[in-house]
Coordinates of C-alpha atoms in Angstrom, one line a residue:
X1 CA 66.3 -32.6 103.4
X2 CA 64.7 -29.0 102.2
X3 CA 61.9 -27.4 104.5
X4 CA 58.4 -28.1 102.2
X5 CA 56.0 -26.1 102.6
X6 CA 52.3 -27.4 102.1
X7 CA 50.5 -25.1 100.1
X8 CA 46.9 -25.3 101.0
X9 CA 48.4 -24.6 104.5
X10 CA 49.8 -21.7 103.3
X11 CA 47.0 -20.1 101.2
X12 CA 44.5 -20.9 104.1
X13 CA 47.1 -18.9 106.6
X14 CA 47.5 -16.5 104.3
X15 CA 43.5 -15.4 103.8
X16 CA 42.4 -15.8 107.4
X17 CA 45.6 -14.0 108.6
X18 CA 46.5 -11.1 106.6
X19 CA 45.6 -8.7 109.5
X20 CA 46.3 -11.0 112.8
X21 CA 48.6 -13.3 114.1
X22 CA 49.3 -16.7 113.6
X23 CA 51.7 -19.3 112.4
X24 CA 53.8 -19.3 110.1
X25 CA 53.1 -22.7 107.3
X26 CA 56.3 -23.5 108.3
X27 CA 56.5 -24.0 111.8
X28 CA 53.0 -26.5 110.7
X29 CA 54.9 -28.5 108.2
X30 CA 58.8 -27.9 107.9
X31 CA 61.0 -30.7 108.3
X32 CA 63.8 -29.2 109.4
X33 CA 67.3 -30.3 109.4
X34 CA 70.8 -29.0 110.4
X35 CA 74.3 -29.3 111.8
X36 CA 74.1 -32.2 114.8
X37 CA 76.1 -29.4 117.1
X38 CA 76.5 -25.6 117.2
X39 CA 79.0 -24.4 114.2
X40 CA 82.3 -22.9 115.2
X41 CA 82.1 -19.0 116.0
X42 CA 83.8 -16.9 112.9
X43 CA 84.8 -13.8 114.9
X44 CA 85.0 -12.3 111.4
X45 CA 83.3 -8.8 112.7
X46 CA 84.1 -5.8 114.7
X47 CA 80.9 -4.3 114.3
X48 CA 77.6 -4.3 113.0
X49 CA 75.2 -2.1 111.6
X50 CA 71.4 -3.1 111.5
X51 CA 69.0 -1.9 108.7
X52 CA 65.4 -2.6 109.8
X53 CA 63.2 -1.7 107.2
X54 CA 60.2 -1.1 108.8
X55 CA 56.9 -2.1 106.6
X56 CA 58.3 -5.0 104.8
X57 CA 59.7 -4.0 101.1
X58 CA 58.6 -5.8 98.4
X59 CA 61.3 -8.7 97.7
X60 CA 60.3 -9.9 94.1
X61 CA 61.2 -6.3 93.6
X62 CA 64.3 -5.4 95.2
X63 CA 66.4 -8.5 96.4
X64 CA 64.5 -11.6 94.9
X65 CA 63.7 -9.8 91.1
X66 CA 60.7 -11.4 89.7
X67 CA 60.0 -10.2 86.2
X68 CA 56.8 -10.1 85.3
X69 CA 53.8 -7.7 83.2
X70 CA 53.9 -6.0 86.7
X71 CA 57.4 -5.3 86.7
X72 CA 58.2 -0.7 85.5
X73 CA 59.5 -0.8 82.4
X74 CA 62.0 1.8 84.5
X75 CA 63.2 -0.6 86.7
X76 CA 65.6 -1.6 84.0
X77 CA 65.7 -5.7 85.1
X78 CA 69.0 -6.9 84.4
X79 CA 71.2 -9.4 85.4
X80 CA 74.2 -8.7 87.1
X81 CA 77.2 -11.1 87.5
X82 CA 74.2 -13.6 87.8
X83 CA 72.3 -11.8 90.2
X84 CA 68.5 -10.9 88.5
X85 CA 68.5 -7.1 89.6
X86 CA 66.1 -3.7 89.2
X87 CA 69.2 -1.9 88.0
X88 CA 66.9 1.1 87.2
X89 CA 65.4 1.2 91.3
X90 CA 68.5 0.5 92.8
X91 CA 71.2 2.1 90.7
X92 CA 73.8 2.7 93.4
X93 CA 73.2 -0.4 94.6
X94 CA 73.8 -2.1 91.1
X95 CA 77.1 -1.2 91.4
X96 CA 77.9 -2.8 94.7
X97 CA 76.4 -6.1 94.0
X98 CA 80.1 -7.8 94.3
X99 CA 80.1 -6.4 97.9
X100 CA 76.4 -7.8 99.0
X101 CA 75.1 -11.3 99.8
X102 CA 71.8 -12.3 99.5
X103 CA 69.7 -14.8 101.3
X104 CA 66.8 -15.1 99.4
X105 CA 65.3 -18.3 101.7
X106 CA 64.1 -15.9 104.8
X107 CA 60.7 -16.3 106.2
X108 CA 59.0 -15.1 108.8
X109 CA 56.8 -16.3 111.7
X110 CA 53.6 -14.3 111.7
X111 CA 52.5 -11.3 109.7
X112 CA 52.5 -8.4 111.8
X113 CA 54.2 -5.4 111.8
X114 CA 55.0 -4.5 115.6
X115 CA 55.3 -8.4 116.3
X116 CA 57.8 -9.0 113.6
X117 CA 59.6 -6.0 114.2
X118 CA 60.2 -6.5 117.6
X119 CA 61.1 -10.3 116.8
X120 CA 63.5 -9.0 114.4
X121 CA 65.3 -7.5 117.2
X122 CA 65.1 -9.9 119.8
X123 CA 65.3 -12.8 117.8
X124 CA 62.2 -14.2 119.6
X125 CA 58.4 -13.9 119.9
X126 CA 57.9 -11.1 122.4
X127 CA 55.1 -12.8 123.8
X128 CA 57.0 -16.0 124.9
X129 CA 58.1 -15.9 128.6
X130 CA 62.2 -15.0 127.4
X131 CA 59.8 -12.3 124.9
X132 CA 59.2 -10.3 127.6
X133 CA 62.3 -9.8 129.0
X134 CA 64.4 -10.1 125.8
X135 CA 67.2 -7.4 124.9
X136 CA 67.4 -6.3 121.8
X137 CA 70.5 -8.3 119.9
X138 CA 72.1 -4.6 120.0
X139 CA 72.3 -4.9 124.2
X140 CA 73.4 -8.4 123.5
X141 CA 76.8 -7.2 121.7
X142 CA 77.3 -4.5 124.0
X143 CA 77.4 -6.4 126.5
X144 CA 79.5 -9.0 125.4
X145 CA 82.2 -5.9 124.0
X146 CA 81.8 -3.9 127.3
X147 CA 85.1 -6.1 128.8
X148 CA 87.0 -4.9 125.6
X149 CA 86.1 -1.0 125.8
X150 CA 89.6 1.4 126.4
X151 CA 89.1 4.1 129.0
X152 CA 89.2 6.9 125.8
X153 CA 85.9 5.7 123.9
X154 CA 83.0 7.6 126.0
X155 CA 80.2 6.1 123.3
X156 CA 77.5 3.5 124.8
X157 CA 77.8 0.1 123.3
X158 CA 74.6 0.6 121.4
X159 CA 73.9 3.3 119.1
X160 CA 70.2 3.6 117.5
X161 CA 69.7 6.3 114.7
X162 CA 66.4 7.7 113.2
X163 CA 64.0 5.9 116.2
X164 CA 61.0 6.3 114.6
X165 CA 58.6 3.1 115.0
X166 CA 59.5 0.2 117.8
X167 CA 63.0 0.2 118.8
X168 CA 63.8 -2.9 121.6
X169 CA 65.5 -1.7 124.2
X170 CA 68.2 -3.8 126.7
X171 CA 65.2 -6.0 128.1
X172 CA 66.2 -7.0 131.9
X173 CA 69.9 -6.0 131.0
X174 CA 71.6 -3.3 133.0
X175 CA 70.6 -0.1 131.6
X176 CA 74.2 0.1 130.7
X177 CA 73.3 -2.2 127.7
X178 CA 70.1 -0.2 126.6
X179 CA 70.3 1.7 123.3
X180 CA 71.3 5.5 123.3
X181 CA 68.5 6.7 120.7
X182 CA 69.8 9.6 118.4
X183 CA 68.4 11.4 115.2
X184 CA 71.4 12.5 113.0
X185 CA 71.8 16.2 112.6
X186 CA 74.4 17.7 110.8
X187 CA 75.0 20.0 114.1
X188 CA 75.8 16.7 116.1
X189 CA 74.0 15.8 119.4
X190 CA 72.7 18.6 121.5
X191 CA 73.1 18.7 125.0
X192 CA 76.6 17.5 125.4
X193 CA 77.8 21.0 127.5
X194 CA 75.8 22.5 129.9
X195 CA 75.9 26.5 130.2
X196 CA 77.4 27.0 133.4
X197 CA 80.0 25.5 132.3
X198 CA 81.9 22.3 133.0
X199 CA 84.1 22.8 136.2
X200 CA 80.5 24.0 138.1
X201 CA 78.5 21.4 136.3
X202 CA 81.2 19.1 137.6
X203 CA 80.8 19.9 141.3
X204 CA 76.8 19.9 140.9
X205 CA 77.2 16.8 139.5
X206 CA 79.0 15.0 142.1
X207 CA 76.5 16.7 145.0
X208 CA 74.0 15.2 143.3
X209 CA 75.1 11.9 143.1
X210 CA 76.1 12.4 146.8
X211 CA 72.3 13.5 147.7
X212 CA 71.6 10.8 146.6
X213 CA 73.7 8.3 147.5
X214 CA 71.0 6.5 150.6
X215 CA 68.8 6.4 147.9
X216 CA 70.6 4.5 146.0
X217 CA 72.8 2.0 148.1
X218 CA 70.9 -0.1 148.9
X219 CA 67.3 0.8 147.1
X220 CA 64.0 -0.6 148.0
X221 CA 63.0 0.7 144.2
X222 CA 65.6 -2.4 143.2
X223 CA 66.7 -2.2 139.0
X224 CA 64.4 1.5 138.5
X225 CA 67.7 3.7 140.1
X226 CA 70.2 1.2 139.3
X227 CA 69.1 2.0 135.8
X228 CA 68.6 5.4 136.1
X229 CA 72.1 5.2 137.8
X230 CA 73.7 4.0 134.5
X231 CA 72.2 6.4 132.1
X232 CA 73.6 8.7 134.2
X233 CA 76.8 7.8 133.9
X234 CA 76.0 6.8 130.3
X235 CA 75.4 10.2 129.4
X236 CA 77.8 11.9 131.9
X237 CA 80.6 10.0 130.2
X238 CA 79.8 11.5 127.1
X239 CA 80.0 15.3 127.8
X240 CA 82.7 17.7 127.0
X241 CA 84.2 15.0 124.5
X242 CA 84.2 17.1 121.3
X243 CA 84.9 13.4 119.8
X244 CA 81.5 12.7 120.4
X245 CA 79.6 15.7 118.4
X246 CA 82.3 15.5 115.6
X247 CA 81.2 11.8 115.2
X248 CA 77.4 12.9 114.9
X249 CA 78.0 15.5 113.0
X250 CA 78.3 15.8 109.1
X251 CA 78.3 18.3 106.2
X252 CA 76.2 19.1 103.7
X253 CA 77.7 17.7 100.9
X254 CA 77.9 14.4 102.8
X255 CA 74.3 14.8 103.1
X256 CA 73.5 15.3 99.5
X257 CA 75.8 12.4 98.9
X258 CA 73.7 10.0 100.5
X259 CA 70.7 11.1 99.4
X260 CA 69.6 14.1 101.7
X261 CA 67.1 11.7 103.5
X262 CA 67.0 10.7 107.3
X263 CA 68.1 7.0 106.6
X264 CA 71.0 8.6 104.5
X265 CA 72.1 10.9 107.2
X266 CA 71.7 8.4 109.8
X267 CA 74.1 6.3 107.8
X268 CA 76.9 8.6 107.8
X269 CA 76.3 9.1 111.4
X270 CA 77.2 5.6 111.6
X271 CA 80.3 5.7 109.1
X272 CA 81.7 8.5 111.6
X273 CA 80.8 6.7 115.0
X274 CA 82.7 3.4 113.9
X275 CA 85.6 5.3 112.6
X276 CA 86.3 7.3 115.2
X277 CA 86.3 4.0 117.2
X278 CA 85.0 5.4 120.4
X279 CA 83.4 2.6 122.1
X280 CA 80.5 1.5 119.9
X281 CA 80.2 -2.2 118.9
X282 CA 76.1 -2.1 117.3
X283 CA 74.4 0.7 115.5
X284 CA 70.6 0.0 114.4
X285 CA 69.4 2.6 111.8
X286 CA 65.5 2.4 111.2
X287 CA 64.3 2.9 107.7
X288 CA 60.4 3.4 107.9
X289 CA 57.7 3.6 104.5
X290 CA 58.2 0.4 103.3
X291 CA 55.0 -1.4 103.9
X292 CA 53.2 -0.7 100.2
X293 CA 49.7 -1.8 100.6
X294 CA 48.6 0.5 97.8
X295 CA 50.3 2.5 94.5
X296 CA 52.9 0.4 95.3
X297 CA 54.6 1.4 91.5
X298 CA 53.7 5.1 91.9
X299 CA 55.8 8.1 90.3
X300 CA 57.7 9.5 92.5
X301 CA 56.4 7.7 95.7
X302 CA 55.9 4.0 97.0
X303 CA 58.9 1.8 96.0
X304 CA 60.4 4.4 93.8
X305 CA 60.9 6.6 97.0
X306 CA 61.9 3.9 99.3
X307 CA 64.3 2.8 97.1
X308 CA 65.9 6.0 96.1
X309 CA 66.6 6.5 99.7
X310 CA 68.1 3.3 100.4
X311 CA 70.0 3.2 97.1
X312 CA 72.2 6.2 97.8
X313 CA 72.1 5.3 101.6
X314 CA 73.3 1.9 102.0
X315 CA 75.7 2.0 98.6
X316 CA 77.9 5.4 99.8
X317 CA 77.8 3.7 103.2
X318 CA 79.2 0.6 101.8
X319 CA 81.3 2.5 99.7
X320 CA 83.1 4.8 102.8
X321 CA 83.5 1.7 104.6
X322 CA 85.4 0.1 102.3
X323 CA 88.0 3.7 101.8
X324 CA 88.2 3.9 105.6
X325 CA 91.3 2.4 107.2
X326 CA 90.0 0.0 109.8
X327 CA 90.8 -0.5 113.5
X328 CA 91.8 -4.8 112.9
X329 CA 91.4 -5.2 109.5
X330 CA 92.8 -3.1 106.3
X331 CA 89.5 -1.4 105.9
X332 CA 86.3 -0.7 108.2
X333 CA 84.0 -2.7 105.9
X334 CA 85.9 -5.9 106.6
X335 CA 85.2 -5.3 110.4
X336 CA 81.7 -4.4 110.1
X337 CA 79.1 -6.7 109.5
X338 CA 75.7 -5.2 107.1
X339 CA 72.2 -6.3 107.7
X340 CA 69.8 -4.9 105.9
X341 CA 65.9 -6.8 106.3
X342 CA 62.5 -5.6 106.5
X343 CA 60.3 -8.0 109.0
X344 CA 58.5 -10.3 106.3
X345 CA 58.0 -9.8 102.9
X346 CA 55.0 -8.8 100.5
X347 CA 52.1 -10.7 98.2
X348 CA 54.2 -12.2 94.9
X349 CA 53.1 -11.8 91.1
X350 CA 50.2 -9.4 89.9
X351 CA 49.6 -6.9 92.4
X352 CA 46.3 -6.3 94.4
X353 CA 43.0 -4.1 93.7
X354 CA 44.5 -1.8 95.3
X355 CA 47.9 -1.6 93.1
X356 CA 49.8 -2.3 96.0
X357 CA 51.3 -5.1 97.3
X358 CA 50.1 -7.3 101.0
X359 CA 52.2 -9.3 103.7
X360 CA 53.7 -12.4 103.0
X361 CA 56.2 -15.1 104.8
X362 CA 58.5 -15.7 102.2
X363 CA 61.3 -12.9 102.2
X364 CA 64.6 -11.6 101.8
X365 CA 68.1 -10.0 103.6
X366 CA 71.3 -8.6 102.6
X367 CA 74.7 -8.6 103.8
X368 CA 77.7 -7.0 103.4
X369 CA 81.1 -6.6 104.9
X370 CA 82.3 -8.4 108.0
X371 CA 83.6 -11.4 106.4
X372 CA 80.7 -12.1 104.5
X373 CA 81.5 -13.2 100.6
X374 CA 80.1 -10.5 98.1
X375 CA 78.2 -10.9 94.5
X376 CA 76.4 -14.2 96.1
X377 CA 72.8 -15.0 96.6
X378 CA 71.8 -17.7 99.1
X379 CA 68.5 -20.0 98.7
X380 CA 66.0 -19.8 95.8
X381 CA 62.4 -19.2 95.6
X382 CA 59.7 -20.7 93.1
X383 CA 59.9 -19.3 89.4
X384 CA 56.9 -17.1 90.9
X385 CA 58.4 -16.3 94.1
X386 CA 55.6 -18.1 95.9
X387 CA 57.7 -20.8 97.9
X388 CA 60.8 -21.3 99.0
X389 CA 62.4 -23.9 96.5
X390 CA 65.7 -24.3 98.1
X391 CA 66.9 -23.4 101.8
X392 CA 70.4 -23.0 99.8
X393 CA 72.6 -23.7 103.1
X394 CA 73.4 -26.0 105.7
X395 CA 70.1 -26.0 108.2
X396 CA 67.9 -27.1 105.0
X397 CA 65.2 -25.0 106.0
X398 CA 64.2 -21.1 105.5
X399 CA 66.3 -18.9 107.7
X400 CA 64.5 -17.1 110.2
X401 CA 65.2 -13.8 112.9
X402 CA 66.8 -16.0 115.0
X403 CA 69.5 -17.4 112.5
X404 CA 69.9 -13.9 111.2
X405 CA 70.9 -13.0 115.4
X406 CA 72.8 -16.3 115.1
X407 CA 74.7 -14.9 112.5
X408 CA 75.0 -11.7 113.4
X409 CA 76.9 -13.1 117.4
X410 CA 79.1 -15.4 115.4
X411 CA 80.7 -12.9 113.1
X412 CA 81.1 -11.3 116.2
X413 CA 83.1 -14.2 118.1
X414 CA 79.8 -14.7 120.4
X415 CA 79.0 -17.9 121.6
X416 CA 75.4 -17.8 120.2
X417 CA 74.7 -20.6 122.1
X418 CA 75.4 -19.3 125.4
X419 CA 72.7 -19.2 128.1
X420 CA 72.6 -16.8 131.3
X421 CA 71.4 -17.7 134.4
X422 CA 70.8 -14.1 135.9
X423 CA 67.0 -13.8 134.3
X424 CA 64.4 -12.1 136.5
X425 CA 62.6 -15.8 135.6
X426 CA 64.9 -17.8 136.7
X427 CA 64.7 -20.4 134.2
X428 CA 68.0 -19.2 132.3
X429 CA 68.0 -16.8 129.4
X430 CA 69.4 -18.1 126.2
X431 CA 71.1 -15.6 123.3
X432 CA 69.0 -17.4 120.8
X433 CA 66.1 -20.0 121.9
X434 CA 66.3 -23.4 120.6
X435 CA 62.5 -23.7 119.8
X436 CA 60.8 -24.9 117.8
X437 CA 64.5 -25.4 116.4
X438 CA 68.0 -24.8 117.2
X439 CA 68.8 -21.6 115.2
X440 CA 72.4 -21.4 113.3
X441 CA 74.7 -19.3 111.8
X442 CA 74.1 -19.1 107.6
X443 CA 78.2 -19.8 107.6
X444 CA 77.4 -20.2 103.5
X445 CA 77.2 -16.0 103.6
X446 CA 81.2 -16.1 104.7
X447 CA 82.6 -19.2 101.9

């Protein structure tokens, strides 16, 4: 049965709640349905690497093409191996298309920005009781690849690039699991040696940790040093590794490749990390601007900014990963699973007084590599892009953050079903919650 939406639901929603936060139509009228059990893991991923596009971009005019007297004459609308795409705003991206999957039947909970983002990451509502204590799905994987890390690979678990904007952090995880936060430079990361050099930085070192020692064992300050603890060691593992800086580090011309932007650079940062293979299993790169409110079509700016830097970001990173020899698999696109999503989507058809574009529910997300099937597009919208007209896979509803984390600890050979019983709330912490409904993998990206 497909998820209907009731559209004098929606519109009223919609009016009252284009600044504030409420329900999503869906969660008020959705019948959903789905498998009668969890779906077998794929373990089709090594690793994964997060786009959050901050802001929202416009769907009808990237992922979900909706041609219309609004649409730039530039933007070149084409169809490509039946895909309907903006050749002309995503050029690079054009030519990928038979590596990339689309899920055109996402939608989102609520319409704001630092809400949905952080849902994005914890594939929950941070103000739930799990919310508040919820790793991001980056401490998740980390965790769960921490037993398969080799004594040689000094990286944390976690990488985030370019932290601009909200970034979850490891929730009541060990801080073990928590994100190291970096923003690529073509120098590397500084701080890695220390000037007195490593055999006396050494011996300081250990004092210290001897100092401090009855602080520590036991500690009345409980989790706060046990914390602190690991991002010591964290960051002490990662010091006098020239590995490290050579995998942060990138050229020029690699830089002018990708486009010479921040999300660009940050992508090569991750190319290197995973191919160096040195102990990272989950790099989130952050990708801010996108939430067009106004001049959403202007020269130079707006979309046609955005989309230049994700165009010769995402496609060269695509690209490498599919010429670079992989640790499992023939190549290091196989193993690595692409998501690229903003946290809802924006206003459909003629665009607003403002010549921009508002927040919406109904959305899109990408895919690529990690098993998933290139040159597909999951679900369909309305001719208009208003509604979701077909779910297009097995739940028969819209996908939401929590399938997308679903998805994302499947590919990975994570049970996403799994529950832990060490929560500060004691009242067991699942991967992915089960309300309103049980969330599942979109298996239809991998067939």
């Amino acid at each position: 049965m497909l998820a209907h939406i009731d559209r004098r639901i929606f519109f009223k929603t919609a009016v009252a709640g284009v600044a504030g936060y409420f329900v999503s139509p869906l969660c008020l009228s959705a019948t959903p349905t789905g498998p009668a059990q969890a779906t077998p893991l794929l373990g089709t991923a090594r690793n994964v690497i997060f786009i959050l596009m901050r802001g929202a971009p416009s769907q009808i005019d990237t992922w979900d093409l909706k041609v219309g007297p609004w649409t730039p004459d530039n933007f070149n609308a084409t169809t490509i191996g039946g895909i309907d795409f903006p050749e002309g705003l995503l050029p690079n991206l054009a030519r990928q298309l038979g590596r990339i999957a689309i899920v055109r039947s996402m939608q989102s909970t609520a319409l704001v920005h630092g809400l949905l983002q952080t849902w994005t990451q914890i594939a929950r509502n941070p103000t739930s009781a799990t919310g508040t204590i919820a790793p991001n799905i980056g401490s998740i994987v980390a965790l769960e690849a921490e037993g398969q890390r080799r004594s040689d690979q000094p990286l944390p678990g976690f990488v985030s690039l370019n932290t601009g904007g909200r970034v979850a952090k490891q929730g009541y995880f060990s801080g073990l699991y928590s994100p190291f936060d970096a923003v690529a430079d073509p120098d590397g990361v500084a701080g890695l040696a220390n000037p007195v050099g490593q055999g006396l930085f050494t011996a300081r070192y250990d004092m210290l940790k001897l100092l401090d020692r009855g602080t520590r064992e036991p500690s009345r300050y409980g989790s706060l040093l046990e914390d602190m603890d690991d991002f010591y060691s964290s960051a002490r593992r990662m010091m006098y590794e020239p590995d490290v800086n050579e995998a942060f580090s990138f050229s020029e011309n690699d830089s002018e490749r990708y486009g010479g932007t921040t999300c660009g650079d940050s992508c090569i940062v991750a190319r290197n990390i995973l191919a160096a293979d040195l102990g990272t299993r989950y790099i989130q790169i952050n990708s801010s601007g996108w939430d067009h409110h106004q001049d959403i079509y202007l020269a130079g700016a707006g979309i046609y900014q955005r989309g230049a830097e994700l165009d010769a970001a995402l496609a060269n990173l695509i690209e490498d990963l599919a010429n670079t020899p992989g640790a499992v698999r023939p190549t290091l696109l196989e193993e690595t699973l692409i998501v690229a999503k903003g946290e809802f989507g924006r206003t459909v058809g003629e665009l607003t007084s403002r010549d921009g574009r508002d927040h919406y529910f109904v959305h899109s997300a990408v895919f690529a590599g990690g098993g998933t099937v290139g040159g597909k597009v999951i679900g369909e919208t309305t001719a208009d892009g208003r509604f979701i007209q077909d779910p297009g896979w097995s739940a028969g509803r819209p996908a939401g953050a929590e399938d997308v984390a679903a998805t994302i600890y499947s590919a990975m050979g994570i049970d996403y079903t799994t529950v832990l019983d060490d929560d500060p709330l004691g009242r067991g912490f699942p991967y992915v919650p089960s309300s309103p409904w049980q969330a599942y993998p979109i298996d239809e990206l991998f067939q």
